[in-house]
Amino acid sequence: MQTLLIFGVSPKQGTGYQIAHLTKQYYPQWRCIVLVRDANFAKQLANQGIEAHVGDATDCELVKKLCELAGCEATIISTLGGETGNYSAQRVIIDCAEQTGIKQMILVTSLGCGDSWGTLSERAKQAFGHAVREKSLAEVWLQTSKLNFLILRPGGLRDGEMTQKAKCYYQQEVHGFIYRTDLAKIVIDKIANQQIDDHAYSVVDPSLKITY
């Protein structure tokens, strides 16, 4: 049985929530463990068949316990956002995964991270630069760990019905948007098809028009 351990699940139905929700829809036999900050939200998720635990991803002891609970064959998924503390939390997750023998992780960051920094406009760097740099640090920590990894750098995230037209681009400059539902489906498909290949991909939906 496939086990997912997901960090970055919030009541706002962001990418982490969509991954958990779609996992139960497409693969109800998979085990899904998540870490959330709100106890009431945890109860809602439990009613959906999702094992929800309450706490913070910077809590090393808690994260290690969750890794042990998930087991060494689990796949970790992190969609953590935020401008501050992102790298610290991601480092805790990656370190705990290594210590408990977990073998693979999917990290969701954003366009502009890592070697795609130069594709950001000066305006974007001023607005989101700090968050992007934190996420870039997390990418490097994962890339230099013992874990097999997949890094997904989505374009601008939007809410909307799945189009299933989003694509992954390797070492190409792309710009655009993607629905959170489509990004979540890509994550699940990559796991189901065993496509965690130690690469970083930009992810956008070319069918969504860029408007300025």
Coordinates of C-alpha atoms in Angstrom, one line a residue:
M1 CA 0.0 0.0 0.0
Q2 CA 1.3 3.4 -1.0
T3 CA 1.7 5.9 1.9
L4 CA 1.9 9.6 1.5
L5 CA 3.2 12.0 4.3
I6 CA 2.1 15.5 3.3
F7 CA 3.3 18.8 4.8
G8 CA 1.7 22.1 3.9
V9 CA -2.0 21.2 4.2
S10 CA -4.2 24.1 5.2
P11 CA -8.0 24.8 5.5
K12 CA -7.7 27.2 2.5
Q13 CA -7.7 24.3 0.1
G14 CA -4.3 25.0 -1.3
T15 CA -2.1 22.5 -3.2
G16 CA -1.5 20.3 -0.1
Y17 CA -5.2 20.0 0.6
Q18 CA -5.9 19.2 -3.0
I19 CA -3.3 16.4 -3.1
A20 CA -4.8 14.8 0.0
H21 CA -8.3 15.2 -1.4
L22 CA -7.6 13.8 -4.8
T23 CA -5.5 11.0 -3.4
K24 CA -8.6 9.7 -1.6
Q25 CA -10.6 10.2 -4.7
Y26 CA -8.3 8.4 -7.2
Y27 CA -6.5 6.0 -4.9
P28 CA -8.7 5.4 -1.9
Q29 CA -6.5 2.4 -0.9
W30 CA -3.5 4.7 -0.3
R31 CA -2.7 5.8 3.2
C32 CA -2.6 9.5 3.6
I33 CA -1.0 11.2 6.6
V34 CA -0.9 15.0 7.0
L35 CA 0.4 17.6 9.4
V36 CA -1.9 20.6 10.1
R37 CA -1.9 23.4 12.6
D38 CA -5.6 23.5 13.4
A39 CA -7.3 20.8 15.5
N40 CA -10.8 21.4 14.1
F41 CA -9.4 21.1 10.5
A42 CA -7.7 17.9 11.6
K43 CA -11.1 16.4 12.6
Q44 CA -12.6 17.4 9.3
L45 CA -9.8 15.6 7.5
A46 CA -10.1 12.5 9.7
N47 CA -13.8 12.3 8.6
Q48 CA -12.5 12.1 5.0
G49 CA -10.3 9.1 5.9
I50 CA -7.1 11.2 6.1
E51 CA -4.8 10.7 9.1
A52 CA -4.3 14.2 10.4
H53 CA -1.9 15.3 13.1
V54 CA -1.7 18.7 14.7
G55 CA 1.6 20.6 15.0
D56 CA 4.3 22.5 13.3
A57 CA 6.8 21.3 10.7
T58 CA 9.7 22.9 12.5
D59 CA 9.1 20.5 15.4
C60 CA 11.9 18.0 14.8
E61 CA 10.6 15.5 17.4
L62 CA 7.1 15.5 15.9
V63 CA 8.2 15.3 12.3
K64 CA 10.5 12.4 13.1
K65 CA 7.6 10.6 14.8
L66 CA 5.4 11.1 11.7
C67 CA 8.2 9.8 9.5
E68 CA 8.4 6.7 11.6
L69 CA 4.7 6.3 11.5
A70 CA 4.6 6.6 7.7
G71 CA 7.4 4.0 7.3
C72 CA 10.5 3.9 5.2
E73 CA 8.6 3.1 2.0
A74 CA 6.4 6.3 2.2
T75 CA 6.7 9.3 -0.1
I76 CA 7.0 12.7 1.5
I77 CA 5.3 15.6 -0.2
S78 CA 5.9 19.2 1.0
T79 CA 4.0 22.1 -0.4
L80 CA 4.9 24.5 2.5
G81 CA 4.7 28.1 1.6
G82 CA 5.4 31.4 3.4
E83 CA 8.1 33.9 3.2
T84 CA 9.8 33.1 6.5
G85 CA 10.8 29.8 8.0
N86 CA 10.2 27.8 4.8
Y87 CA 13.8 26.7 4.6
S88 CA 14.0 25.8 8.3
A89 CA 10.9 23.6 8.1
Q90 CA 11.9 22.0 4.9
R91 CA 15.3 21.2 6.4
V92 CA 13.7 19.5 9.4
I93 CA 11.5 17.4 7.1
I94 CA 14.4 16.3 4.9
D95 CA 16.7 15.6 7.8
C96 CA 14.1 13.5 9.6
A97 CA 13.3 11.6 6.4
E98 CA 17.0 10.7 6.1
Q99 CA 17.2 9.7 9.7
T100 CA 14.2 7.4 9.5
G101 CA 15.1 5.7 6.3
I102 CA 12.5 7.3 4.0
K103 CA 13.7 7.1 0.5
Q104 CA 11.9 9.7 -1.6
M105 CA 10.3 13.2 -1.5
I106 CA 8.4 15.5 -3.7
L107 CA 9.1 19.2 -3.1
V108 CA 6.7 21.9 -4.5
T109 CA 8.4 25.3 -4.8
S110 CA 7.8 27.9 -7.5
L111 CA 9.0 29.3 -10.8
G112 CA 12.1 31.4 -10.1
C113 CA 13.7 28.9 -7.7
G114 CA 17.1 27.5 -8.2
D115 CA 18.5 27.9 -11.7
S116 CA 15.3 29.6 -12.9
W117 CA 16.0 32.7 -10.7
G118 CA 17.1 34.6 -13.8
T119 CA 13.7 34.2 -15.4
L120 CA 12.0 36.4 -12.8
S121 CA 11.4 40.0 -13.6
E122 CA 12.8 42.7 -11.3
R123 CA 9.3 43.4 -10.1
A124 CA 8.8 39.7 -9.2
K125 CA 12.1 39.6 -7.4
Q126 CA 11.1 42.6 -5.3
A127 CA 7.7 41.1 -4.5
F128 CA 8.5 37.4 -4.0
G129 CA 12.3 37.3 -4.0
H130 CA 12.7 36.4 -0.3
A131 CA 10.2 33.6 -0.5
V132 CA 11.8 32.3 -3.6
R133 CA 15.3 32.3 -2.1
E134 CA 14.1 30.4 1.0
K135 CA 12.5 27.8 -1.3
S136 CA 15.7 27.6 -3.4
L137 CA 17.7 26.8 -0.2
A138 CA 15.2 24.0 0.5
E139 CA 15.7 22.7 -3.1
V140 CA 19.5 22.5 -2.6
W141 CA 19.2 20.8 0.8
L142 CA 17.0 18.1 -0.8
Q143 CA 19.2 17.8 -3.9
T144 CA 22.2 17.1 -1.7
S145 CA 20.4 14.7 0.6
K146 CA 20.3 10.9 0.4
L147 CA 16.7 11.1 -0.8
N148 CA 15.4 10.4 -4.3
F149 CA 13.6 13.6 -5.2
L150 CA 11.3 15.4 -7.5
I151 CA 11.1 19.2 -7.5
L152 CA 8.1 20.9 -9.1
R153 CA 8.1 24.6 -9.7
P154 CA 4.6 25.7 -10.5
G155 CA 3.7 29.0 -12.1
G156 CA 1.1 31.3 -10.6
L157 CA -1.3 29.2 -8.6
R158 CA -5.0 29.7 -9.3
D159 CA -8.2 28.1 -8.1
G160 CA -10.3 26.3 -10.7
E161 CA -11.6 23.1 -12.2
M162 CA -9.0 20.7 -13.4
T163 CA -8.1 21.1 -17.1
Q164 CA -5.6 18.2 -17.2
K165 CA -3.6 20.3 -19.7
A166 CA -0.8 21.3 -17.4
K167 CA 2.7 20.2 -18.4
C168 CA 6.1 19.8 -16.9
Y169 CA 9.1 21.5 -18.6
Y170 CA 12.7 20.5 -18.0
Q171 CA 15.4 23.2 -18.2
Q172 CA 13.1 25.5 -20.3
E173 CA 12.1 29.0 -19.5
V174 CA 8.4 29.1 -19.2
H175 CA 5.8 31.5 -17.7
G176 CA 2.2 31.1 -16.8
F177 CA -0.4 29.8 -14.4
I178 CA -1.7 26.5 -13.2
Y179 CA -4.7 25.4 -11.2
R180 CA -4.0 23.9 -7.8
T181 CA -6.1 20.9 -8.8
D182 CA -4.0 20.2 -11.8
L183 CA -0.8 20.6 -9.9
A184 CA -2.1 18.1 -7.3
K185 CA -3.0 15.6 -10.0
I186 CA 0.5 15.8 -11.4
V187 CA 2.0 15.1 -8.0
I188 CA -0.2 12.0 -7.6
D189 CA 0.4 10.8 -11.1
K190 CA 4.2 11.1 -10.7
I191 CA 4.0 8.9 -7.6
A192 CA 1.6 6.4 -9.2
N193 CA 3.9 6.1 -12.2
Q194 CA 7.1 6.0 -10.2
Q195 CA 8.5 9.1 -11.9
I196 CA 10.5 10.5 -9.0
D197 CA 13.6 11.0 -11.1
D198 CA 15.9 13.5 -9.3
H199 CA 15.0 16.4 -11.6
A200 CA 13.4 19.8 -11.1
Y201 CA 10.6 20.8 -13.5
S202 CA 8.7 24.0 -14.2
V203 CA 5.0 23.4 -14.3
V204 CA 2.4 25.5 -16.1
D205 CA -0.8 25.1 -18.0
P206 CA -0.3 26.5 -21.5
S207 CA -4.1 26.6 -22.0
L208 CA -4.4 29.3 -19.3
K209 CA -3.8 32.7 -20.9
I210 CA -1.4 35.1 -19.2
T211 CA -3.0 38.5 -18.6
Y212 CA -1.3 41.6 -17.4

